[in-house]
mmCIF file of C-alpha atoms and ligand atoms in Angstrom:
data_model
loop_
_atom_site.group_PDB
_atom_site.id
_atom_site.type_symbol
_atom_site.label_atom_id
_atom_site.label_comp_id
_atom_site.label_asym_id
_atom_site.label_seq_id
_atom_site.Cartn_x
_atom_site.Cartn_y
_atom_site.Cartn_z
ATOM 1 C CA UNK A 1 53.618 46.445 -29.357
ATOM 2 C CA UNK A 2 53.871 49.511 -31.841
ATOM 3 C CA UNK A 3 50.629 49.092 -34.361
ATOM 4 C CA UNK A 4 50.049 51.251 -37.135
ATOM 5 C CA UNK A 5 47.685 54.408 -36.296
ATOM 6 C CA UNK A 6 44.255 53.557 -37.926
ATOM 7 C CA UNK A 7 43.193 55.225 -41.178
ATOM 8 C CA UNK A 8 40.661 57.922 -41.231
ATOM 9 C CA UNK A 9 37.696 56.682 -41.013
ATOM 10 C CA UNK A 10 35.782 56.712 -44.540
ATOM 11 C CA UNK A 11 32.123 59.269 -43.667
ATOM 12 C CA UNK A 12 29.628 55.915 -45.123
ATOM 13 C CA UNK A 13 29.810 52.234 -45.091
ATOM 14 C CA UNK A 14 30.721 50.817 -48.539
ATOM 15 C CA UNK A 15 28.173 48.856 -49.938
ATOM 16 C CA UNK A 16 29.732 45.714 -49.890
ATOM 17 C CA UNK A 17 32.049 45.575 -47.144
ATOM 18 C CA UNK A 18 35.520 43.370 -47.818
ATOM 19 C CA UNK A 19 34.847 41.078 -44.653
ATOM 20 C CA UNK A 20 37.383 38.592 -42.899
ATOM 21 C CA UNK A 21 35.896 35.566 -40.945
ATOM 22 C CA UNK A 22 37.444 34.260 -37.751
ATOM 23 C CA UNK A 23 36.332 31.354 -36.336
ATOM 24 C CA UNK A 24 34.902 30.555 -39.949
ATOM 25 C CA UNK A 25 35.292 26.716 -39.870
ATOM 26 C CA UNK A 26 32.794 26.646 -36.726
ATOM 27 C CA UNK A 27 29.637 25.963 -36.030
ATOM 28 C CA UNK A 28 27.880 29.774 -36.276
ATOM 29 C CA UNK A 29 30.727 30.818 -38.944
ATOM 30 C CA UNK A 30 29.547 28.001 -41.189
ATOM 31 C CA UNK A 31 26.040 29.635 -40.396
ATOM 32 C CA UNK A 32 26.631 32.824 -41.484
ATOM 33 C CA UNK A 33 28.662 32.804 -44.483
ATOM 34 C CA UNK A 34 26.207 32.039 -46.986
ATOM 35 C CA UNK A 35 23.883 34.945 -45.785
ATOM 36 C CA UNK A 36 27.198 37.175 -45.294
ATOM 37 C CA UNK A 37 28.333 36.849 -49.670
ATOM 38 C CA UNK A 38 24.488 38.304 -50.084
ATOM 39 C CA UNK A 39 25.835 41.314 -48.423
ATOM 40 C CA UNK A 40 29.717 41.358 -48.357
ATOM 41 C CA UNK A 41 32.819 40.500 -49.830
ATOM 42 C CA UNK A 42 34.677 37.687 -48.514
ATOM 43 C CA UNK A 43 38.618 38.575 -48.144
ATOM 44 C CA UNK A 44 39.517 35.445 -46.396
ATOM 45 C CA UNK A 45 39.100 33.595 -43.292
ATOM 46 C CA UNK A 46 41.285 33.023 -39.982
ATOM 47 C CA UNK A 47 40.490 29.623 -38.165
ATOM 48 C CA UNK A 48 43.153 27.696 -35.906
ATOM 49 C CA UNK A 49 41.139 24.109 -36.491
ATOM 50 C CA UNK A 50 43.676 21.637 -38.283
ATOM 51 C CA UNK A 51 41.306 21.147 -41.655
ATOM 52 C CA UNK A 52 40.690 24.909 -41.878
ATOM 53 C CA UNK A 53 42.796 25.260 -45.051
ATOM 54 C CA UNK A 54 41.021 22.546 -47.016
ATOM 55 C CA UNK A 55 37.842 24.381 -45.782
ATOM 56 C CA UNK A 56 39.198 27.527 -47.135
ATOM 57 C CA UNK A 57 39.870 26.021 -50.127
ATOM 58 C CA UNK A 58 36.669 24.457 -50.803
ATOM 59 C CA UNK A 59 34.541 27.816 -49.783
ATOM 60 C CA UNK A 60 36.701 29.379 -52.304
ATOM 61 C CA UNK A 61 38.844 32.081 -50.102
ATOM 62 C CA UNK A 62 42.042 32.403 -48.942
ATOM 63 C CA UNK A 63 43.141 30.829 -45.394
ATOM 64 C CA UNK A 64 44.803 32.747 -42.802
ATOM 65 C CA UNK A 65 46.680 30.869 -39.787
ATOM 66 C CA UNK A 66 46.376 34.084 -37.816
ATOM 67 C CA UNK A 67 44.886 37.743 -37.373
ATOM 68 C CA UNK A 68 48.332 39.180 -37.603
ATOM 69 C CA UNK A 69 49.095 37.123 -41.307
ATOM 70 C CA UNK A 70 45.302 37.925 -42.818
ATOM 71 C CA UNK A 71 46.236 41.813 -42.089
ATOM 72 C CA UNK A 72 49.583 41.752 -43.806
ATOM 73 C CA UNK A 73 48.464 40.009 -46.930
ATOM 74 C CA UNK A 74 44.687 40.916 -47.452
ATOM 75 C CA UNK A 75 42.858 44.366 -47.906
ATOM 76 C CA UNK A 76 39.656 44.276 -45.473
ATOM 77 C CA UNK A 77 37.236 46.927 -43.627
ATOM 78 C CA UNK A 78 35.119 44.380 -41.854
ATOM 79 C CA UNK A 79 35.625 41.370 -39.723
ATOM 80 C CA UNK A 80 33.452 38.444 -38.503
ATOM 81 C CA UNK A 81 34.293 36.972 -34.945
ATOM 82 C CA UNK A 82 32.656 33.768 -34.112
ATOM 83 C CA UNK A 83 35.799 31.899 -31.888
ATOM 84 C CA UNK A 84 35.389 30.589 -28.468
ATOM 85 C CA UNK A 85 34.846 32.816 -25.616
ATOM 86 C CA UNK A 86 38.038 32.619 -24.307
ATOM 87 C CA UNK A 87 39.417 33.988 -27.668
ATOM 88 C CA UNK A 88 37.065 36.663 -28.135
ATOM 89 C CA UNK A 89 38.647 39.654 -26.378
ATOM 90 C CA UNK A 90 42.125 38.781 -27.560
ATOM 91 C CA UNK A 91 41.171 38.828 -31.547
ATOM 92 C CA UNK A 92 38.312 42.015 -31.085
ATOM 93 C CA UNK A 93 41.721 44.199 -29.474
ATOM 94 C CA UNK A 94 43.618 42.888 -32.348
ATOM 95 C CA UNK A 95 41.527 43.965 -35.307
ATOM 96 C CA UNK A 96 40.829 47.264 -33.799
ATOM 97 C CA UNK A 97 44.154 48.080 -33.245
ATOM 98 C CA UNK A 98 44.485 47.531 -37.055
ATOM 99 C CA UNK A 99 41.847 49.790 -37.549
ATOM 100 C CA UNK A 100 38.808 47.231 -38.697
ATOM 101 C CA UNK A 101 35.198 47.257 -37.409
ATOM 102 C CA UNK A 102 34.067 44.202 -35.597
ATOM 103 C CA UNK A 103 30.953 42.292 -35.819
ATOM 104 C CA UNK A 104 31.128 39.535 -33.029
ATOM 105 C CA UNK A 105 29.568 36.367 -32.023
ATOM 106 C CA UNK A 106 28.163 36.967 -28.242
ATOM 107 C CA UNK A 107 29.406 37.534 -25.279
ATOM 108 C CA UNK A 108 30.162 41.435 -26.286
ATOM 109 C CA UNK A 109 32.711 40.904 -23.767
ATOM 110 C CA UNK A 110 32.777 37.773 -20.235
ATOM 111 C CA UNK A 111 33.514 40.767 -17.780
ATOM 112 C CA UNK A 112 32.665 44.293 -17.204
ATOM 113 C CA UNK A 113 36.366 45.242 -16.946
ATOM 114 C CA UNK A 114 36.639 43.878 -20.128
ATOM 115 C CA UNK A 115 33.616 44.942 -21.870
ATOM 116 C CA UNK A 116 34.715 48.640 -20.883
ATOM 117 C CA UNK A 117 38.663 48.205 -22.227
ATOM 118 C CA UNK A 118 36.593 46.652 -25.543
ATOM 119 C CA UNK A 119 34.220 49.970 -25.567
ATOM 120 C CA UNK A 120 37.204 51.796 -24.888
ATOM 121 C CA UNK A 121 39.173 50.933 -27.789
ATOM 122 C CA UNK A 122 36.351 51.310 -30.058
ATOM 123 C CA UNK A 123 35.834 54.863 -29.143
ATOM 124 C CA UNK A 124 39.452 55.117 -29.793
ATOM 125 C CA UNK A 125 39.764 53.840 -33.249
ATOM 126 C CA UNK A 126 36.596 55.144 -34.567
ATOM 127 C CA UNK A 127 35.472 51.570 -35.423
ATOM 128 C CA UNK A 128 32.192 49.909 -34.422
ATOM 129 C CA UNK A 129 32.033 46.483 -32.611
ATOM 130 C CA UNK A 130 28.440 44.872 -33.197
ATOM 131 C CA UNK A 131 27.389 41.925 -31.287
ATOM 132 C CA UNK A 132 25.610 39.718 -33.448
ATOM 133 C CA UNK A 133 22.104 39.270 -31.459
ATOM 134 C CA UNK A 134 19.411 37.476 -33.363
ATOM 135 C CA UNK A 135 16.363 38.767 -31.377
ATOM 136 C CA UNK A 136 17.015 42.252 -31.882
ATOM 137 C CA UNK A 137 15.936 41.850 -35.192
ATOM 138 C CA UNK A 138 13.687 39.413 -34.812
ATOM 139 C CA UNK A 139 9.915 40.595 -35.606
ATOM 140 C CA UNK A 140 8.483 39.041 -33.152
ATOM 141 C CA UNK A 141 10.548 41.196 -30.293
ATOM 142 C CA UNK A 142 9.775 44.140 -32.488
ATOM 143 C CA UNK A 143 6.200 43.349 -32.123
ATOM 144 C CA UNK A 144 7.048 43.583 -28.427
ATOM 145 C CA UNK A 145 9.144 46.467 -28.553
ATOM 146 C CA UNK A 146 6.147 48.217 -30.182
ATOM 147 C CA UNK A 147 3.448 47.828 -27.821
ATOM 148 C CA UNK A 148 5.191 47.549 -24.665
ATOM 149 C CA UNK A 149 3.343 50.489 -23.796
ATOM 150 C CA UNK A 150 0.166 48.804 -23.887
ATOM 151 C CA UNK A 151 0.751 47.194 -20.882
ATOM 152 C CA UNK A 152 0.570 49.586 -18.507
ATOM 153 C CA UNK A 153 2.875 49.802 -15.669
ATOM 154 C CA UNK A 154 5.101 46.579 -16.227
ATOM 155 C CA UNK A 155 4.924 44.068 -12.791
ATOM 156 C CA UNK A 156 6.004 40.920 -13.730
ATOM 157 C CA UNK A 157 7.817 38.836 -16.593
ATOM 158 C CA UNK A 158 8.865 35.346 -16.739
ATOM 159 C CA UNK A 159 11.309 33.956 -19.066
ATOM 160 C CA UNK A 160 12.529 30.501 -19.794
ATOM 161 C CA UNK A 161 14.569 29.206 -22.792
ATOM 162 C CA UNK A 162 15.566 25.546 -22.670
ATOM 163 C CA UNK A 163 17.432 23.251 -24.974
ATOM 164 C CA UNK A 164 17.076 19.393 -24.630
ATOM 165 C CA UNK A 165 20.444 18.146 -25.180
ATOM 166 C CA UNK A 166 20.700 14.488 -24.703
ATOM 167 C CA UNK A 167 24.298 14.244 -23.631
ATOM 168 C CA UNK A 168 26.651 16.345 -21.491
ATOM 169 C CA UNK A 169 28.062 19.666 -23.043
ATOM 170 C CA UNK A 170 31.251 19.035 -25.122
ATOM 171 C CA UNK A 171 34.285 20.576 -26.625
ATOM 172 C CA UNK A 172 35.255 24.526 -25.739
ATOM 173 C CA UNK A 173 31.838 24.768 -24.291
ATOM 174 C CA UNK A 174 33.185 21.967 -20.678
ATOM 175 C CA UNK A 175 36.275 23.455 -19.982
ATOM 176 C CA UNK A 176 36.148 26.547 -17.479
ATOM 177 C CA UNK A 177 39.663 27.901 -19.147
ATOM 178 C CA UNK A 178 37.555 28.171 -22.787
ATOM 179 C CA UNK A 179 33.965 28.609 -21.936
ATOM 180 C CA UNK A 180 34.240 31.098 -18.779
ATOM 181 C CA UNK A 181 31.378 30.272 -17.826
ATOM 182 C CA UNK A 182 27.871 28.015 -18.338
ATOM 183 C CA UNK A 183 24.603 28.617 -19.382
ATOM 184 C CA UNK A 184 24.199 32.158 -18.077
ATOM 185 C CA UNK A 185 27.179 33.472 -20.470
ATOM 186 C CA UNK A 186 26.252 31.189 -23.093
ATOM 187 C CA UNK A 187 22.492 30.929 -23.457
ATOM 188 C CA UNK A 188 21.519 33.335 -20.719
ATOM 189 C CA UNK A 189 23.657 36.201 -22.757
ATOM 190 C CA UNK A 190 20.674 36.391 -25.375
ATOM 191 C CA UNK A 191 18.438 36.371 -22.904
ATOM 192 C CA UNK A 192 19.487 39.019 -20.367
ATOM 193 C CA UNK A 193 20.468 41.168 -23.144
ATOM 194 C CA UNK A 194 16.231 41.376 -24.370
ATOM 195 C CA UNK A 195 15.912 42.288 -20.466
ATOM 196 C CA UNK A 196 18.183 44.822 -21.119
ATOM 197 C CA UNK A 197 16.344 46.622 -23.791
ATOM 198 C CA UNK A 198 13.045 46.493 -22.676
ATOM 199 C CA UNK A 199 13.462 47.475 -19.036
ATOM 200 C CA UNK A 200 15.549 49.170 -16.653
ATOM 201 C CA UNK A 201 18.865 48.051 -15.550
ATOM 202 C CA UNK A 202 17.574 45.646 -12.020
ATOM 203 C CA UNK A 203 18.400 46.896 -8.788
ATOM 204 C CA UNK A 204 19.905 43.028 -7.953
ATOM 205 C CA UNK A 205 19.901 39.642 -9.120
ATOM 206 C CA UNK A 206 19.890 36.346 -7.469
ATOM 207 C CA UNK A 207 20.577 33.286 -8.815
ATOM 208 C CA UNK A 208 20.715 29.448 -8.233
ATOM 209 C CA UNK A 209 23.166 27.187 -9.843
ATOM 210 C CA UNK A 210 22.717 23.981 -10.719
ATOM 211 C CA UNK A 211 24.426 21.017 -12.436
ATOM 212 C CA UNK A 212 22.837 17.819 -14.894
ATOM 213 C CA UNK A 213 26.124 16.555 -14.707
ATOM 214 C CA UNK A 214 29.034 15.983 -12.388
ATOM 215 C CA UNK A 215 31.933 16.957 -14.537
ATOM 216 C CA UNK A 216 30.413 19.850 -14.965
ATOM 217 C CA UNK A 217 29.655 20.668 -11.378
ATOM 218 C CA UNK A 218 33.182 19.805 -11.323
ATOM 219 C CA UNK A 219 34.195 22.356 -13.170
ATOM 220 C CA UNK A 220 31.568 25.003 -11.826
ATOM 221 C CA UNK A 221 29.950 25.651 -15.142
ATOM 222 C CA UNK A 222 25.861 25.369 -14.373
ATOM 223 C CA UNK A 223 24.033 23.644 -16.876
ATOM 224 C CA UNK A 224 20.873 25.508 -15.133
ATOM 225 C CA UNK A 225 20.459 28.735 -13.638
ATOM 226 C CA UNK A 226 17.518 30.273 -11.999
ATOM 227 C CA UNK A 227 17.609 34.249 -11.640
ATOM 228 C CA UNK A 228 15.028 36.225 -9.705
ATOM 229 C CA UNK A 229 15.596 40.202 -10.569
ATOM 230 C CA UNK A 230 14.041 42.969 -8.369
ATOM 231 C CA UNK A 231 14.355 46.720 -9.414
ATOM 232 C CA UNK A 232 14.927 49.893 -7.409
ATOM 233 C CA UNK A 233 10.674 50.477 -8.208
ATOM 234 C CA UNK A 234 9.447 47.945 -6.059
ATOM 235 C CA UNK A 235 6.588 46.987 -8.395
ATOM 236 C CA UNK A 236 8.258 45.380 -10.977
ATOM 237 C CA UNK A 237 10.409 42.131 -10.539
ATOM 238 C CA UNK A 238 10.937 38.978 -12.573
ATOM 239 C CA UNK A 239 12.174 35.503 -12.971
ATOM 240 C CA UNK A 240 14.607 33.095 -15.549
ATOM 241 C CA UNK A 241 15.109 30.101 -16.352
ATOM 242 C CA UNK A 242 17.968 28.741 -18.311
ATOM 243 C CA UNK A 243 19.122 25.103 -19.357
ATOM 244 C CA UNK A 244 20.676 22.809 -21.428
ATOM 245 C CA UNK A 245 19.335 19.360 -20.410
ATOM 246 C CA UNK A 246 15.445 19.827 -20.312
ATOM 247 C CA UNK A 247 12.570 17.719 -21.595
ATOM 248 C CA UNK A 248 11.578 19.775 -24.296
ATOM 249 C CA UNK A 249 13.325 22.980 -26.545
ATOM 250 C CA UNK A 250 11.392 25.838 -25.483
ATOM 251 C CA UNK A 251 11.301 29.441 -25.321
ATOM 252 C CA UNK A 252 8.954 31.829 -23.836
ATOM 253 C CA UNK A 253 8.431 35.398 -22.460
ATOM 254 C CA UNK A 254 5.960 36.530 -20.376
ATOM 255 C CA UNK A 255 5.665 40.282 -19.226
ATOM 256 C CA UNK A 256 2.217 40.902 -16.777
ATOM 257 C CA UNK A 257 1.557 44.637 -16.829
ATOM 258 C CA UNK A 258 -1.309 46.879 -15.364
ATOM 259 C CA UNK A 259 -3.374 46.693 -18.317
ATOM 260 C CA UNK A 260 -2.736 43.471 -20.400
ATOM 261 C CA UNK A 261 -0.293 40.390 -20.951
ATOM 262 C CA UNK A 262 2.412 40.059 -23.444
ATOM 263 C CA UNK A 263 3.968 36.798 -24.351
ATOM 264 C CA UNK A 264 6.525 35.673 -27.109
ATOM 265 C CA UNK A 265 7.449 32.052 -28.212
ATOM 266 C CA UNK A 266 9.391 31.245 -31.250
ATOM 267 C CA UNK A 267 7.518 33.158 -34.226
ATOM 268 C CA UNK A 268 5.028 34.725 -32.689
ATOM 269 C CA UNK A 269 4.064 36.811 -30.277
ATOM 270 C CA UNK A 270 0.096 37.772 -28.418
ATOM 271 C CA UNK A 271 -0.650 40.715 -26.088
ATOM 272 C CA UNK A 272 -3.700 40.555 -24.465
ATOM 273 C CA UNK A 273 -5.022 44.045 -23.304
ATOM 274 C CA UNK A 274 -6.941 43.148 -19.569
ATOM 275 C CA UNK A 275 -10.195 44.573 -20.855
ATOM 276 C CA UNK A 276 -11.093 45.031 -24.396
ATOM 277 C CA UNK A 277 -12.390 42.629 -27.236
ATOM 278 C CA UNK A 278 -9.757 40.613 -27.212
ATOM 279 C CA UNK A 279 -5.707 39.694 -28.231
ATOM 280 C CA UNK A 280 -3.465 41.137 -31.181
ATOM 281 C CA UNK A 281 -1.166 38.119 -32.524
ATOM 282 C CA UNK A 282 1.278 38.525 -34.002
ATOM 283 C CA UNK A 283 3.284 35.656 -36.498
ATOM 284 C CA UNK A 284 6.666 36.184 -38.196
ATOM 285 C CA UNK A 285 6.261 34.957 -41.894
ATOM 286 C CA UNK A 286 9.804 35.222 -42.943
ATOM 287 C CA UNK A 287 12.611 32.385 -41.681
ATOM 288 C CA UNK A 288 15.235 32.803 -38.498
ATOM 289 C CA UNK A 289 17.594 32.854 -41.853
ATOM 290 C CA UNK A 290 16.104 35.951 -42.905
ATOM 291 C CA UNK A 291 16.197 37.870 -39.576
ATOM 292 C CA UNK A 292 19.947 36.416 -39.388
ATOM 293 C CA UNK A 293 20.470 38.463 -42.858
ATOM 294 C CA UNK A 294 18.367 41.638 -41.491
ATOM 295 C CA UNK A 295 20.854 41.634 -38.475
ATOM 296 C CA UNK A 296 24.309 41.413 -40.832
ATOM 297 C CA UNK A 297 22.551 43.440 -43.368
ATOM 298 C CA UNK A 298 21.855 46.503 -41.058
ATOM 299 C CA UNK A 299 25.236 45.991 -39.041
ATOM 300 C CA UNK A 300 27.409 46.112 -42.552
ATOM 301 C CA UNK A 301 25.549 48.931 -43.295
ATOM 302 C CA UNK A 302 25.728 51.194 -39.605
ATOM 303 C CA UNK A 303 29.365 50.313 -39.696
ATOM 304 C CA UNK A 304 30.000 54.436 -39.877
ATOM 305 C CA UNK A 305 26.846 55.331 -37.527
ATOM 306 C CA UNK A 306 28.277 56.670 -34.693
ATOM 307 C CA UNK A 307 25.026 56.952 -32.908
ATOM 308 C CA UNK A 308 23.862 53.388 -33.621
ATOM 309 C CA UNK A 309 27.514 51.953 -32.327
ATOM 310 C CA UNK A 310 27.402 54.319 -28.621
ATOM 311 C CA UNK A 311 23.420 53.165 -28.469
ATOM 312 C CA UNK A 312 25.094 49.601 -29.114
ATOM 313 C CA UNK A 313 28.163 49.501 -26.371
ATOM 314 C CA UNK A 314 25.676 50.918 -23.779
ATOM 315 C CA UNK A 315 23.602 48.190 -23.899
ATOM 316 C CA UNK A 316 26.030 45.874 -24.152
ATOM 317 C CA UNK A 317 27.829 47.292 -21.006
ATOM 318 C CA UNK A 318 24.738 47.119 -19.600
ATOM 319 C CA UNK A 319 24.136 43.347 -20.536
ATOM 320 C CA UNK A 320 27.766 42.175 -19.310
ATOM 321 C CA UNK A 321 27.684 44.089 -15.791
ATOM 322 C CA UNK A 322 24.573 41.984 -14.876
ATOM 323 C CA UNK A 323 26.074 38.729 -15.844
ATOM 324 C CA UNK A 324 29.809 39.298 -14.667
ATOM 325 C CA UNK A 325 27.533 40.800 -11.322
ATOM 326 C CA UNK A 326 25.773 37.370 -10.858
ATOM 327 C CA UNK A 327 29.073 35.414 -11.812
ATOM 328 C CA UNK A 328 31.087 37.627 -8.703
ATOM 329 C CA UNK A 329 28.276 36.745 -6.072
ATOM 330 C CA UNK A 330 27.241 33.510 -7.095
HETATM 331 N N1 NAD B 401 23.924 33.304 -31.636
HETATM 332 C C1 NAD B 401 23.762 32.006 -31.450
HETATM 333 O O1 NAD B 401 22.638 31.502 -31.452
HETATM 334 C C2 NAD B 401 24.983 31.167 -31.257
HETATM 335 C C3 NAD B 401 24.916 29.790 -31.402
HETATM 336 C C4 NAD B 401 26.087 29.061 -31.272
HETATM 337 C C5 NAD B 401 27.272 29.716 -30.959
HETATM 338 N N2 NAD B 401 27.299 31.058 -30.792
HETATM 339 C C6 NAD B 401 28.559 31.769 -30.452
HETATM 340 O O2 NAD B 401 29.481 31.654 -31.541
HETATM 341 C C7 NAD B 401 30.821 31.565 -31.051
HETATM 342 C C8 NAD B 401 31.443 30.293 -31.601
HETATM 343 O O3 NAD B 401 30.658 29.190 -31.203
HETATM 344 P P1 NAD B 401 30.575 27.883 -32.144
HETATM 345 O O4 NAD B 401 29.512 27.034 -31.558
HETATM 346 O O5 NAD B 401 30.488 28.266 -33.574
HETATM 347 O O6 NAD B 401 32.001 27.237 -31.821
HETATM 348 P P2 NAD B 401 32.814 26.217 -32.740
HETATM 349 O O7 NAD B 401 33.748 25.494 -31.835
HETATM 350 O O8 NAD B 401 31.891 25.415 -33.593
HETATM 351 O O9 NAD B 401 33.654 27.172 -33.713
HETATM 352 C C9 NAD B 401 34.703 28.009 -33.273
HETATM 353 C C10 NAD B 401 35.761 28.081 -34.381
HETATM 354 O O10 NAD B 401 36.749 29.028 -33.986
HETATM 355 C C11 NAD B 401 38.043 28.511 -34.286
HETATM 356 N N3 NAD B 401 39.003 29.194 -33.423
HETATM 357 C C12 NAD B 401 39.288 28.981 -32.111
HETATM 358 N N4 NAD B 401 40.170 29.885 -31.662
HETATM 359 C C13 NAD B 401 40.473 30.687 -32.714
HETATM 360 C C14 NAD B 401 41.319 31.814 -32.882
HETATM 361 N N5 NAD B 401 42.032 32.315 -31.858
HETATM 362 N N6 NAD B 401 41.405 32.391 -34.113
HETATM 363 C C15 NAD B 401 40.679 31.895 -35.148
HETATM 364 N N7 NAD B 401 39.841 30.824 -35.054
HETATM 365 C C16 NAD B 401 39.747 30.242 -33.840
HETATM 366 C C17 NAD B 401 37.916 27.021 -34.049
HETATM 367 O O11 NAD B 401 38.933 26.296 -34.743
HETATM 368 C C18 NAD B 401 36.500 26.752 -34.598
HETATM 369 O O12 NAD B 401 36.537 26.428 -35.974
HETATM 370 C C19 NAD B 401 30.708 31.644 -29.532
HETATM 371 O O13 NAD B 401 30.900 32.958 -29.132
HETATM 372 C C20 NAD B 401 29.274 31.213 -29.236
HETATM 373 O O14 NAD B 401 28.756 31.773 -28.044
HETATM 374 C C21 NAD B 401 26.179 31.783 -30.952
#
């Protein structure tokens, strides 16, 4: 297919980047457009759903049936990605090709192969792709971030995030051909990527499967997984766990180190030196809707930072190689 060569790309970000929405008549695009028109233009949206016209009309911008049609008739810089896994890679290649940045719904990409082809085309059009992660600009993990150091020499963490869905998983998310995967890729993504950034990439993972339901043991896509990572220094190793179907909605990080405890639950964080007067707490006061408009805020406006977007694909690479790793030995 012969696509037009990109156009140069402009030296800053304009301030209100014209933005196209894909998957907008879903669950996270519905989520983010109201925080998105504080910060960008909407030029229209893409979604495949049968009522995503009416949708359109009601949100007041214009409906696109496809990537190819919004591109033809519509002048954007910017677009939104929040589709199904499975369509992911397909519509990121297409916009870049045209020469638009990217700001995506997670997975950055389901396998490494992929992630690097994605990475790879970025570089090539001079475009960013930004994977929209909540916790990265979450307070809370920059509260972490910050005094990791205090720890000492870093020998344990434990992490578990849990939802407590009453019934078995539905829609794109129970088929194998749409989801590509279970928990791991879908909850798990979040989760390994904080691993990512706060310690080095593990020397090997193992991981136990499991399954609330048969249809989805059927299908191989765990409703629970269990990870145990150990690292090439032999002093440092840690556990997940990761579910759907548990009694309670929790979240909660625990990293041990040499000289004091750190540990993060939803809005607030404590680290609690091993000898001194006693712990530094931390509590978010703004919303999770305000660190979802830092995060769109600061991608919009890094769309032209070429240092920010490498610093971004590496740790995505790095994110995707340990869960396509656990999928390819499980
Ligand atoms: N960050 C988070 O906390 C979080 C939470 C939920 C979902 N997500 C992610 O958001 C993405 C979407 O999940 P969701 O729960 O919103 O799904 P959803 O099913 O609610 O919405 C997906 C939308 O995409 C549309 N769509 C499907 N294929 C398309 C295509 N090729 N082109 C245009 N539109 C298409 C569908 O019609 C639908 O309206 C996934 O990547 C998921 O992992 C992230």
């Amino acid at each position: 297919m012969r696509v037009p060569a990109p156009a140069p790309a402009p030296t800053t970000a304009p301030a209100r980047p014209r933005t196209l929405l894909v998957g907008f008549a879903g669950q996270q695009g519905r989520e983010y457009l109201p925080v998105l028109r504080t910060c960008a233009d909407i030029a229209g949206g893409v979604d495949s759903a049968p009522g995503a016209g009416d949708i359109a009309r009601t949100l007041g911008f214009p409906h696109f049936g496809s990537v190819a049609e919004a591109v033809a008739r519509v002048r954007f810089d910017t677009a939104v990605v929040t589709v199904p896994h499975h369509a992911h890679f397909a519509v990121c290649e297409e916009l870049l090709r045209h020469g638009k940045h990217v700001i995506k719904e997670k997975p950055f990409a389901v396998t490494e192969a992929q992630a690097h082809r994605l990475a790879a085309l970025a570089r090539r059009s001079d475009r960013s792709v930004y994977t929209l992660l909540q916790r990265n600009f979450d307070p809370v993990f920059g509260f972490a971030r910050r005094h990791l150091e205090r720890l000492g020499e870093p020998y344990w963490f434990s992490y578990d995030y849990h939802l407590n869905l009453p019934r078995p998983t539905s829609g794109w998310r129970a088929r194998p051909d749409t989801a590509l995967g279970g928990v791991l890729l879908d909850m798990g993504y979040h989760l390994i990527d904080v691993l990512a950034g706060m310690f080095p990439p593990p020397a090997r993972v193992d991981a136990v499967f499991t399954y609330r339901y048969p249809e989805m043991r059927d299908h191989r896509l765990e409703d629970l997984v269990s990870l145990l990572y150990g690292y090439s220094a032999p002093s440092l190793a840690g556990s997940l766990r990761i579910s759907r179907h548990h009694y309670e909605k929790t979240e909660r990080l625990s990293v041990l180190g040499t000289r004091g405890t750190l540990t993060l639950e939803p809005g607030e964080a404590t680290l609690t030196p091993a000898r001194s007067a006693g712990p530094l707490r931390f509590v978010r006061r703004g919303t999770k809707g305000d660190t979802v408009r830092t995060m769109l805020a600061s991608y919009l406006r890094r769309l032209e930072d070429r240092a920010f977007r490498e610093a971004h694909l590496a740790r995505q690479l790095a994110t995707v190689r340990t869960i396509d790793g656990v999928y390819r030995h499980r």
